[in-house]
Coordinates of C-alpha atoms in Angstrom, one line a residue:
X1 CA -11.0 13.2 28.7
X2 CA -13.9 14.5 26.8
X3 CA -13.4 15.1 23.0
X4 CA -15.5 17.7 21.3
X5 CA -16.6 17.5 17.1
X6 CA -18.0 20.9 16.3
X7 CA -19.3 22.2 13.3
X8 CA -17.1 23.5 10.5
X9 CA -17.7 26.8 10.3
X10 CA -15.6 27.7 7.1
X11 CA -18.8 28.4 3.8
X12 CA -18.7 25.1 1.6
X13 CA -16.8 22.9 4.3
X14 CA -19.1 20.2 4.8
X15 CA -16.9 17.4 6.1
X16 CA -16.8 16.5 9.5
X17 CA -14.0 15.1 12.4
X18 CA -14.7 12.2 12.4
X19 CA -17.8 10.2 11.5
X20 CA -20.3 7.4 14.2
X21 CA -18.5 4.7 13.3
X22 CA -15.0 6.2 14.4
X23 CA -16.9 6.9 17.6
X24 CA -17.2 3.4 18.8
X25 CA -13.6 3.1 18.7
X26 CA -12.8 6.5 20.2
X27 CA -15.0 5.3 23.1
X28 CA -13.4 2.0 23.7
X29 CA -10.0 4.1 24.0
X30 CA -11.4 5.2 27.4
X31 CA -12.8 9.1 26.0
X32 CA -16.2 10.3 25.8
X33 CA -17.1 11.7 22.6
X34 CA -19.5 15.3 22.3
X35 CA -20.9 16.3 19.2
X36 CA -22.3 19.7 18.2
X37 CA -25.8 19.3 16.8
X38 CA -25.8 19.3 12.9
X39 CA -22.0 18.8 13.0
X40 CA -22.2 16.4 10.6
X41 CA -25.5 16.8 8.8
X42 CA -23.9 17.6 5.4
X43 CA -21.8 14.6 5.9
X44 CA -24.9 12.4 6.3
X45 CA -23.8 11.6 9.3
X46 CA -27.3 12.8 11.9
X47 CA -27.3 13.7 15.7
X48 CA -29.2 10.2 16.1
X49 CA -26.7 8.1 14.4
X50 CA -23.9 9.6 16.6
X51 CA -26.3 9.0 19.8
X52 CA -26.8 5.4 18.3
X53 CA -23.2 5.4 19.4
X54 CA -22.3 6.4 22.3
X55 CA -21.8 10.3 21.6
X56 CA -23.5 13.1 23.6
X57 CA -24.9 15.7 21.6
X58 CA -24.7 19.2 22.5
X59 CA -26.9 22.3 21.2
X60 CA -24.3 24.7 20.1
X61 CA -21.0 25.5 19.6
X62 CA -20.4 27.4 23.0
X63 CA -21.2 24.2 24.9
X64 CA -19.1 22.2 22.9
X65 CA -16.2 24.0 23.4
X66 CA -16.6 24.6 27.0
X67 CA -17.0 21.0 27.3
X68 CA -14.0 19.7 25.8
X69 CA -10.8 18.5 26.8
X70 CA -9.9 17.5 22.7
X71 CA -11.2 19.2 20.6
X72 CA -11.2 17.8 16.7
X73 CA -11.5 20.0 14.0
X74 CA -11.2 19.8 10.5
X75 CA -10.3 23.3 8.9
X76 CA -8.3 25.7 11.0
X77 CA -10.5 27.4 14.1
X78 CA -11.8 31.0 13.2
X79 CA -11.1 33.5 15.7
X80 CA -14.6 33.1 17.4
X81 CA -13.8 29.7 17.9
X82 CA -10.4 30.3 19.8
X83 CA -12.2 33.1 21.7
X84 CA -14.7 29.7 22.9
X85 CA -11.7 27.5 23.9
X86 CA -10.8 26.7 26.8
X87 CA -7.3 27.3 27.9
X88 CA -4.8 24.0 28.1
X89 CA -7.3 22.1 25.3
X90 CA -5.5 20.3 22.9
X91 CA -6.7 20.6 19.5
X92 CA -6.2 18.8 16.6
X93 CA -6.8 19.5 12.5
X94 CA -5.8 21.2 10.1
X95 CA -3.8 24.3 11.3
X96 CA -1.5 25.4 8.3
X97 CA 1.1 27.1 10.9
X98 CA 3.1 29.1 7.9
X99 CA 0.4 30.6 6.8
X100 CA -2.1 31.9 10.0
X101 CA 0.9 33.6 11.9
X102 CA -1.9 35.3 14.0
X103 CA -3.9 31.8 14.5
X104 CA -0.6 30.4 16.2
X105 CA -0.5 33.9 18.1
X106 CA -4.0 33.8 19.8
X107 CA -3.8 29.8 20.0
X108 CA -0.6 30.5 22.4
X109 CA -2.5 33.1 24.5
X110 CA -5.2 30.2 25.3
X111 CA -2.5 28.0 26.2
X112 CA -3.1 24.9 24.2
X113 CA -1.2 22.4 23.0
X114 CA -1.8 22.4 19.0
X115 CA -1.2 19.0 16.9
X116 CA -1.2 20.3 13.5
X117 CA -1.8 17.4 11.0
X118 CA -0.4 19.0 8.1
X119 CA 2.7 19.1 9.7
X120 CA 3.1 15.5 9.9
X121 CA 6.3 14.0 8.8
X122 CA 5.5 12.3 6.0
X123 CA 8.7 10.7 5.2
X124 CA 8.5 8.2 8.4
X125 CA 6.8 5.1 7.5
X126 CA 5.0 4.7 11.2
X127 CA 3.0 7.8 10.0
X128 CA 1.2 7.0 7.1
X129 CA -1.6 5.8 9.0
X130 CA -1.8 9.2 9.9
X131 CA -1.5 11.1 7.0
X132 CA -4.5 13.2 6.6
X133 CA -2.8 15.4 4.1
X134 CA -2.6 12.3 1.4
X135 CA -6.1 10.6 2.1
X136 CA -7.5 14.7 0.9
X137 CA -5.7 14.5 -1.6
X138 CA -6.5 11.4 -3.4
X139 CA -10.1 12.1 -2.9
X140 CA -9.9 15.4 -4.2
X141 CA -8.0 13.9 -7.5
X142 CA -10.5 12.0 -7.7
X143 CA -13.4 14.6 -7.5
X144 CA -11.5 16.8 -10.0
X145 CA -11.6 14.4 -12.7
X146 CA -15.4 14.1 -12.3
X147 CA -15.5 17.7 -12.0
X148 CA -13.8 18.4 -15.5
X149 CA -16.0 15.6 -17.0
X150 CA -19.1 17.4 -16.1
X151 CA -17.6 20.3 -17.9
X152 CA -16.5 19.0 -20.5
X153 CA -19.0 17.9 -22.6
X154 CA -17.8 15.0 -24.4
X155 CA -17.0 11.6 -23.5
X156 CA -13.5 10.7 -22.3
X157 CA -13.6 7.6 -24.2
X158 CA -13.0 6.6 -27.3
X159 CA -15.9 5.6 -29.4
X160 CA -16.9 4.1 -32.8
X161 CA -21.1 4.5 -33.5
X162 CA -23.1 4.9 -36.2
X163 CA -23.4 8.6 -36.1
X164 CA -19.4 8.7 -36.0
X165 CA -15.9 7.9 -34.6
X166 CA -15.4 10.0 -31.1
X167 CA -12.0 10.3 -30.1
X168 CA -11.0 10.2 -26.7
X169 CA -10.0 12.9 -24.6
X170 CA -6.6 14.1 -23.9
X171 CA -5.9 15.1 -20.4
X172 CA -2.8 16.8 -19.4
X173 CA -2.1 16.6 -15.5
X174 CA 1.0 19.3 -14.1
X175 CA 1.8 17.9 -10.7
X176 CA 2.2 14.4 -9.6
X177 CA 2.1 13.9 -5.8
X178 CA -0.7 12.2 -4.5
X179 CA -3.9 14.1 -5.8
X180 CA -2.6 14.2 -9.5
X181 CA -1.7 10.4 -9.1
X182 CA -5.4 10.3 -8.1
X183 CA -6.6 12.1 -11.1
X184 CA -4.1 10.4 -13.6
X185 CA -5.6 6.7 -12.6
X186 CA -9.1 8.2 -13.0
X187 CA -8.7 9.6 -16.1
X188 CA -7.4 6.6 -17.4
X189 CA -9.7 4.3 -16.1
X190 CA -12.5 6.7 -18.3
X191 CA -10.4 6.0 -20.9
X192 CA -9.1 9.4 -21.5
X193 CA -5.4 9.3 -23.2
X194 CA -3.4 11.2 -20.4
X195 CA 0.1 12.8 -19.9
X196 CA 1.4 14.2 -16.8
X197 CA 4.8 15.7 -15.9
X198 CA 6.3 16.6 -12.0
X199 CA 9.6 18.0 -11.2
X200 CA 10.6 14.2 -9.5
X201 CA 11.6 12.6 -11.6
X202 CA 11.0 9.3 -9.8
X203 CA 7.6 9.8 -9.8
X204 CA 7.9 8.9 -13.8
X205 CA 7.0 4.8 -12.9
X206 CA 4.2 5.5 -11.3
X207 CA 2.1 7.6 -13.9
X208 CA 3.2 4.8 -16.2
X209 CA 2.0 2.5 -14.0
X210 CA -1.3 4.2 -13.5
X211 CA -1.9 4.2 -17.3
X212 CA -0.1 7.7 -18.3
X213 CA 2.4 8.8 -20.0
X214 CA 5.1 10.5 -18.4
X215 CA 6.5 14.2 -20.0
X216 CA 9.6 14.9 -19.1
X217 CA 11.1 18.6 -19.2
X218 CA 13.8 19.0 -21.4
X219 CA 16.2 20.7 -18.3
X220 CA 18.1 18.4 -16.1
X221 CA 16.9 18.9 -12.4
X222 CA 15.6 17.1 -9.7
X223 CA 12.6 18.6 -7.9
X224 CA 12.8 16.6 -5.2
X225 CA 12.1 18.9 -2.1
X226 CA 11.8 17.5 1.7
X227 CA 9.5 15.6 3.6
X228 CA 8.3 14.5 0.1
X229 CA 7.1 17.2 -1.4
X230 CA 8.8 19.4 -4.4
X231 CA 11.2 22.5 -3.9
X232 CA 11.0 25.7 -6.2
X233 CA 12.6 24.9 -9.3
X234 CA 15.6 27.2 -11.2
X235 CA 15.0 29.8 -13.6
X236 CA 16.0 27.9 -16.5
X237 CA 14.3 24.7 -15.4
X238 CA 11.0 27.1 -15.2
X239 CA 11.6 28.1 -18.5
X240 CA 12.0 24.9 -20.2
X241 CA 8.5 23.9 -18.3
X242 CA 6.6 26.8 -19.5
X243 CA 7.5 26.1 -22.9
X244 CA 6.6 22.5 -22.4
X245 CA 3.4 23.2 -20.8
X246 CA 2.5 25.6 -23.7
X247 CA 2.8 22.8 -26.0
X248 CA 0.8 20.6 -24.5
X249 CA -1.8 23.0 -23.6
X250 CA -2.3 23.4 -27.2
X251 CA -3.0 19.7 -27.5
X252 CA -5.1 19.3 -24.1
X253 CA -9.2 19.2 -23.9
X254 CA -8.4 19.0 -20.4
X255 CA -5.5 20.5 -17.8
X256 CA -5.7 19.2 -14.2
X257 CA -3.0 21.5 -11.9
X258 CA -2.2 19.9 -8.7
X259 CA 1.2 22.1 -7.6
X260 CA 1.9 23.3 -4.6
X261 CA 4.9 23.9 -2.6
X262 CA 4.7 23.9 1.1
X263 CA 4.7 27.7 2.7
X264 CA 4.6 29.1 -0.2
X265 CA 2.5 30.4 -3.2
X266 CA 1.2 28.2 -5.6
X267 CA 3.8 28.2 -8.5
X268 CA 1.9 30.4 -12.0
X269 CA 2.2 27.3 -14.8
X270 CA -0.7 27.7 -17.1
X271 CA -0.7 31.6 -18.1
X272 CA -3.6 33.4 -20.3
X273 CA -1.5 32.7 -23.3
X274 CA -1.6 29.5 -22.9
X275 CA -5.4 29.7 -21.8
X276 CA -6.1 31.6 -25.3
X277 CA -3.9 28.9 -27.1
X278 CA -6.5 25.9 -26.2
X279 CA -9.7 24.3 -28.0
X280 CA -12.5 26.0 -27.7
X281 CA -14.6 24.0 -24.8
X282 CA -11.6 23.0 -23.0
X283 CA -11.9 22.6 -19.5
X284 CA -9.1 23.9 -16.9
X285 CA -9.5 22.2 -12.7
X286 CA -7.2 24.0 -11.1
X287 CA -6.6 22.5 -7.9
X288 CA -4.3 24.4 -5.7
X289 CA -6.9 27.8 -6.4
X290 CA -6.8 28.2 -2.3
X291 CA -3.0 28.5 -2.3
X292 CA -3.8 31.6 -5.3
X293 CA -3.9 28.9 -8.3
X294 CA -1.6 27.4 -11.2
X295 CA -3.5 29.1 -13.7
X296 CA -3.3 33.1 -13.9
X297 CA -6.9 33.3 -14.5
X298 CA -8.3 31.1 -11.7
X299 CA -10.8 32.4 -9.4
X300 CA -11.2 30.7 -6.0
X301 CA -14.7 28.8 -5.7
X302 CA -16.0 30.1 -8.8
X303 CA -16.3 28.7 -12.6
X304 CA -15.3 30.7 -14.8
X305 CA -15.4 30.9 -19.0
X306 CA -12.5 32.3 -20.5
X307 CA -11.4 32.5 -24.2
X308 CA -14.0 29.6 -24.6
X309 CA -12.2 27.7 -22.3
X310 CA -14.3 26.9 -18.4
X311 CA -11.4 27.4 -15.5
X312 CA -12.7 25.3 -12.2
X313 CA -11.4 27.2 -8.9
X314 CA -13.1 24.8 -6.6
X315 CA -11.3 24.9 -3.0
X316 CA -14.1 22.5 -1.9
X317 CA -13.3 19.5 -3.8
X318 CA -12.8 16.9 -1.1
X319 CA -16.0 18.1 0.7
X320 CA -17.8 17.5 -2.6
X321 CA -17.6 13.9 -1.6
X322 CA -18.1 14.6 2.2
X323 CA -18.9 11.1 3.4
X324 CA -15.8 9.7 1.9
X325 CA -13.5 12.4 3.1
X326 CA -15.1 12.2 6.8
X327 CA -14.5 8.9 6.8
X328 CA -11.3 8.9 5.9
X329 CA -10.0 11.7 7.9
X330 CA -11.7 10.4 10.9
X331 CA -9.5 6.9 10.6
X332 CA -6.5 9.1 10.7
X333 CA -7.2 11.1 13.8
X334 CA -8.1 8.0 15.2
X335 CA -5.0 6.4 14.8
X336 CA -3.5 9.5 15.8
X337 CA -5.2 9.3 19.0
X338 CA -4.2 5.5 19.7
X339 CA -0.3 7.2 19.7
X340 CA -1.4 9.5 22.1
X341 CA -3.6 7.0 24.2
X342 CA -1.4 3.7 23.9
X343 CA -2.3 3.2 28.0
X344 CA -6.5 3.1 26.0
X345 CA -7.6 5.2 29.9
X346 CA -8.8 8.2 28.3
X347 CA -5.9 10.3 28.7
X348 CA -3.8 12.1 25.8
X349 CA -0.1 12.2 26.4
X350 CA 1.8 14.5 24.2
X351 CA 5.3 12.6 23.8
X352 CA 7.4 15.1 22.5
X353 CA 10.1 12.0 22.4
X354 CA 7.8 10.5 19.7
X355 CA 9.4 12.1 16.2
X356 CA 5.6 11.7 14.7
X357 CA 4.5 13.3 17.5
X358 CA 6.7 15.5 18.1
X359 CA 6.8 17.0 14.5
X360 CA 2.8 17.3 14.4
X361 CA 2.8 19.6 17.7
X362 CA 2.7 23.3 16.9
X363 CA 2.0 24.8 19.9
X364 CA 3.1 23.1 23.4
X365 CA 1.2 24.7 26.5
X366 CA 1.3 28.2 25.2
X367 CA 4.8 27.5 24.0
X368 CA 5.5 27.8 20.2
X369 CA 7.7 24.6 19.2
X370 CA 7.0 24.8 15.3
X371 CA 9.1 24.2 13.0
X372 CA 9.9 20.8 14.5
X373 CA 13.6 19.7 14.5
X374 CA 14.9 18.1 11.6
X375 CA 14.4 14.3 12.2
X376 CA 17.4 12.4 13.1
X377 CA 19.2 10.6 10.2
X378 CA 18.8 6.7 10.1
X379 CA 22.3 5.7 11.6
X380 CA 24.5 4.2 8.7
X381 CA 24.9 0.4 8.5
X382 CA 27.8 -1.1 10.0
X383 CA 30.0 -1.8 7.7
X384 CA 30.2 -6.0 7.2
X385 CA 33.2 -7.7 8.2
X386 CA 35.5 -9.3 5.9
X387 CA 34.2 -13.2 4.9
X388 CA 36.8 -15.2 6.9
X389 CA 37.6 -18.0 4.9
X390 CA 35.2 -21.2 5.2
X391 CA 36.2 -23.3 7.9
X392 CA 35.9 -26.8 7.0
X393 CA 33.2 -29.2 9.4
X394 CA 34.7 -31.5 11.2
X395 CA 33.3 -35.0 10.6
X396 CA 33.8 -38.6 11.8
X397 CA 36.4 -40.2 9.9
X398 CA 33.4 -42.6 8.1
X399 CA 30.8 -39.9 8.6
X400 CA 28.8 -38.5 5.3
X401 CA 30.6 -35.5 5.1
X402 CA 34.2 -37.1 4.2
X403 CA 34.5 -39.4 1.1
X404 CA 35.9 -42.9 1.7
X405 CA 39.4 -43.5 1.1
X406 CA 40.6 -45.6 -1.9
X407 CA 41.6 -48.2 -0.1
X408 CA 38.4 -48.4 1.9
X409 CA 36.5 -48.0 -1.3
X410 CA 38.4 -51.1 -2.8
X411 CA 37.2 -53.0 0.7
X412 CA 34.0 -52.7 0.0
X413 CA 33.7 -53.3 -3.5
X414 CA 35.7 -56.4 -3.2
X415 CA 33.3 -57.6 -0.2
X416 CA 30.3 -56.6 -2.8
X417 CA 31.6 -58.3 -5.4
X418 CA 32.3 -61.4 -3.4
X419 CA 28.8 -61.7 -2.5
X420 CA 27.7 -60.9 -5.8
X421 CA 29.5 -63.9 -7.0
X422 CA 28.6 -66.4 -4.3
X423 CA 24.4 -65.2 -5.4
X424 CA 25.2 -65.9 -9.0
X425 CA 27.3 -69.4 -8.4
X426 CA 24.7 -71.1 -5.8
X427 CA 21.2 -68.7 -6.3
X428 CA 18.2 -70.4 -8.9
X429 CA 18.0 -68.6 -11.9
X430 CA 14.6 -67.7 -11.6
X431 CA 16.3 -66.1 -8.2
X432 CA 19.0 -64.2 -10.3
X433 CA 16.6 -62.6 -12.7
X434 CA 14.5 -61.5 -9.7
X435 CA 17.4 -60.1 -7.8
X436 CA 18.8 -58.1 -10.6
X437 CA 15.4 -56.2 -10.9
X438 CA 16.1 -55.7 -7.5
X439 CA 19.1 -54.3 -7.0
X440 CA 18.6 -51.8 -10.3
X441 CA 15.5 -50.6 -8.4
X442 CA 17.4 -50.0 -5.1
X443 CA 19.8 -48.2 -7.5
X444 CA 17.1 -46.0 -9.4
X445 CA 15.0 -45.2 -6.3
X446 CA 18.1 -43.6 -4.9
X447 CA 18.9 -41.9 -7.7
X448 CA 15.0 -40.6 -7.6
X449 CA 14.5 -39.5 -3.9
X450 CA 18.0 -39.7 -2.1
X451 CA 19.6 -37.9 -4.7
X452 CA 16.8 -34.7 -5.0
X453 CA 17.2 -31.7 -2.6
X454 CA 15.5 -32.4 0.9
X455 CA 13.2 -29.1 -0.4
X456 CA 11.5 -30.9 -3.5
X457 CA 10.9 -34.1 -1.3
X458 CA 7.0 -33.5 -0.6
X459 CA 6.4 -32.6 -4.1
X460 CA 8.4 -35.2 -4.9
X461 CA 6.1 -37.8 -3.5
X462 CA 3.2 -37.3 -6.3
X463 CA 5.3 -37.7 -8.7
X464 CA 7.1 -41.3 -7.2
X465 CA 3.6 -42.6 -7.2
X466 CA 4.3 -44.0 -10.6
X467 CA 6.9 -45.7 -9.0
X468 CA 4.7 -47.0 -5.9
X469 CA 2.0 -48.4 -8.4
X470 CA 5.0 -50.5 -10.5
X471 CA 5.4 -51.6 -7.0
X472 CA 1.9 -52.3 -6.1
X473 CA 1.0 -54.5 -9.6
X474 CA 4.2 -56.5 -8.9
X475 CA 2.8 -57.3 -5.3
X476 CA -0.5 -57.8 -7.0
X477 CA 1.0 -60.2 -9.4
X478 CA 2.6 -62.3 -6.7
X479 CA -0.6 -63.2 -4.2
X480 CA -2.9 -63.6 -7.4
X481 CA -4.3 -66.6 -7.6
X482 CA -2.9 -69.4 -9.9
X483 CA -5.5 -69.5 -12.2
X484 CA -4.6 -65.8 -12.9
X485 CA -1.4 -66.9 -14.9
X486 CA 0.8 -68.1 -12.1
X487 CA 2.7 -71.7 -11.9
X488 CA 1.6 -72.0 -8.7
X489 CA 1.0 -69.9 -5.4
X490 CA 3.9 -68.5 -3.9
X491 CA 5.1 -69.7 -0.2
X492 CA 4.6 -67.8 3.1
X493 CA 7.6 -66.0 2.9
X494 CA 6.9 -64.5 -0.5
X495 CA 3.4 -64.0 0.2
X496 CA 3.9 -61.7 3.3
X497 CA 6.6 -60.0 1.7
X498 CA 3.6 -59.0 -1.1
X499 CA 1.2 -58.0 1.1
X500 CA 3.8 -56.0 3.3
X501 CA 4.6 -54.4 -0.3
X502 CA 1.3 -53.4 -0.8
X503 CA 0.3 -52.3 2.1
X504 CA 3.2 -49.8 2.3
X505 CA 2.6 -48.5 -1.0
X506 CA -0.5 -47.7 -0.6
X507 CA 0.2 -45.8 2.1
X508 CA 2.6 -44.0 0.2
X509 CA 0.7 -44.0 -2.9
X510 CA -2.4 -42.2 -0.5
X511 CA -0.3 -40.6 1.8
X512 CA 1.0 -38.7 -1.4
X513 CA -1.8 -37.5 -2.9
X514 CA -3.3 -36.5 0.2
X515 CA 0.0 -34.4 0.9
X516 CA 0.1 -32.8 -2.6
X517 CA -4.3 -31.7 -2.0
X518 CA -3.3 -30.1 0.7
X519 CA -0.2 -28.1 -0.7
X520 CA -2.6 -27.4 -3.5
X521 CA -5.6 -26.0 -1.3
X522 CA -2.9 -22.9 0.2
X523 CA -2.5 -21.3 -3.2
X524 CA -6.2 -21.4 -3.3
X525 CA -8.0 -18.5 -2.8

């Protein structure tokens, strides 16, 4: 199957569907990739560098979509674009279903099959990699801080200089999903002071997290809406945030408003009142100005002065950095492709068994699926069974698990001490002084190693090098020579036993260190 990029045809969209090096890998997934000339010129992406790759690159937007099987778009096709497709192709972008009712309408008449990335349901882990919706957003919080600094004026940072002390600027962000979680980490990393509040209250840790300081409303409700996103809020909780929000407007040099609800308006949250009630040469981004904007005196793609204050309406932010967004966008489709080609021959199966799948597709061979099913609920974990009472092992009657009897014990105590005693009456006493040494060590080198958890044994062995070098000087002491100190040089028996000695401790003295390096050299970067 032939997949088709063709130019956005939306004014200010200058992103692209996906970028030359996404190409490669669309390629090796058994499709052949077209690109319409220019389509990603204001991308920075030129027809050569997608020829470099594979890509064939047609003149003009008729040819593209006559030619393709897949078509990947980024913004939702205008009607001239669905009067150029062919019918059964199976596009993917952008579609917005809620909101272009006659879109779906003439999309059905063609007969495609319509994978609407927005619709993506977000809340299943698998599909991250495929979240388009989240990768936009976090560049456009990004590109809105950088937006209200070029506005602003001042620095965001604090600073102490010779001409005077600059305070920092105080940033307010209302909405914390993904794009104000962008902007809030931005802003602090400028070194502006910044607040931000959300309706989830679990979103608290992470603004905290990213360096800002969470404001909560004074109205107990959770916001927490589906799919991850937040609901529409009560009257009285609305209240209480208006009032909130006119506080801190009053304190703000800068308001970044991120809100929107899914299929619906964007929620008013920054009125002219509170407009009027900021610093002169505050700056306003308001964010969700496509969706009709937070602030009641946004207009869409335009800047705007009011009451000395500069409102942004911007509904091109993540194009503003279009390499990036491409880029990004382009991994996502990409992974979104490898669901639909796991067989990597160049053929797109729609498996409306898959939920991701399944909750992305729109429009099905002319048919309208959309909204998807809710998604099955996670079965419950069995509950555990009750702990049956510990079972005792079974061991040998002298195995290690079972403690001696007394009168065992007595056995071999009295055996013990019967040897002892023949040792002491009939042994030299050089021999006794020796042996005692002995048997102490045998008692503290169990103590050491036998007694320590199996776990601890291999850093265990660095650490008993102190022990294997008392070991190593003793040998050391008995083959030396007697002009060294001896009485004389020790017989055969005692002078193998030395070397043997020495040689095994050195092994383990080595052996040890060279096991300890190596442990060492994992947690090394």
């Amino acid at each position: 199957m032939k997949i088709g990029i063709p130019c956005e045809t939306l004014p200010l969209e200058k992103r692209v569907a996906t970028v030359p090096e996404v190409v490669t890998k669309l390629i090796q997934l058994g499709f052949s990739v077209a690109v319409q000339s220019g389509a990603g010129a204001a991308a920075h992406c030129d027809d050569a560098a997608y020829q470099a790759v594979g890509a064939e690159v047609l003149p003009d937007a008729a040819a593209l979509w006559a030619a393709s099987d897949i078509v990947l778009k980024v913004r939702p096709p205008s009607e001239a674009e669905v009067a150029l497709m062919r019918p059964g192709t199976l596009l993917i972008g952008f579609v917005w279903p809620a909101q272009n009712p006659a879109l779906m309408a003439a999309l059905q008449a063609k007969q495609a099959t319509v994978l609407a990335i927005d619709c993506l349901p977000r809340t299943l882990s698998r599909a991250q990699k495929m979240d388009a919706l989240t990768s936009t957003a976090g560049v456009s919080g990004y590109r809105a801080v950088i937006e209200a600094a070029n506005a602003f004026g001042r620095y965001f940072n604090g600073q102490i200089t010779a001409a005077g002390k600059v305070p920092p600027a105080k940033v307010f962000i209302a909405g914390a999903g993904v794009a104000g979680l962008a902007a809030i980490g931005t802003a602090a990393n400028l070194g502006a002071i910044v607040r931000a509040n959300d309706t989830r209250a679990e979103v608290a840790d992470q603004v905290k997290s990213l360096g800002g300081q969470f404001v909560k409303v004074d109205y107990e409700e959770d916001g927490a809406g589906g799919g991850g996103y937040a609901k529409v809020m009560s009257e009285g909780f609305q209240a209480a945030q208006r009032q909130m929000y006119a506080q801190e407007a009053q304190n703000a040099d800068i308001i970044i408003t991120t809100a929107l609800i899914p299929g619906k308006p964007a929620p008013k949250l920054i009125t002219a009142e509170m407009v009027q009630s900021m610093k002169p040469g505050s700056v306003i981004v308001d964010m969700a100005a496509e969706q009709g904007g937070n602030c009641e005196l946004t207009v869409p793609n335009e800047a705007v002065v009011r009451h000395g204050v500069t409102i942004l309406g911007y509904t091109d932010l993540a194009s503003r950095l279009a390499k990036q967004s491409s880029t990004l966008y382009a991994t996502n489709l990409l992974r979104l492709l490898e669901e639909l080609c796991k067989a990597k021959d160049g053929v797109a199966v729609v498996n409306m068994e898959d939920d991701a799948i399944r909750g992305l597709t729109v429009v099905k061979d002319g048919e309208l699926t959309w909204p998807a099913p809710p998604l099955k609920a996670a079965p419950a974990p069995a509950p555990k069974a009750a702990a049956a009472a510990p079972v005792a092992e079974k061991k040998s009657a002298h195995g290690p698990g079972k403690p001696m009897s007394g009168k065992t014990l007595s056995i071999v105590f009295a055996v013990l001490a019967a040897l002892f005693w023949v040792i002491g009456a009939y042994a030299p006493v050089a021999f006794l002084g020796h042996f005692t040494v002995f048997v102490l060590a045998c008692f503290i080198g169990y103590m050491v190693v036998w007694n320590v958890t199996p776990a601890l044994h291999t850093p265990l062995m660095s650490v008993t090098n102190a022990i294997s070098s008392i070991i190593a000087i003793g040998a050391l002491v008995q083959i030396a020579p007697p002009e060294v100190g001896m009485a004389g040089r020790p017989d055969g028996l005692i002078l193998w036993l030395a070397l043997a000695a020495l040689v095994l401790t050195a092994i383990n003295m080595f052996g040890g260190f060279a096991v300890t390096r190596r442990m060492l050299a994992m947690f090394r970067k």
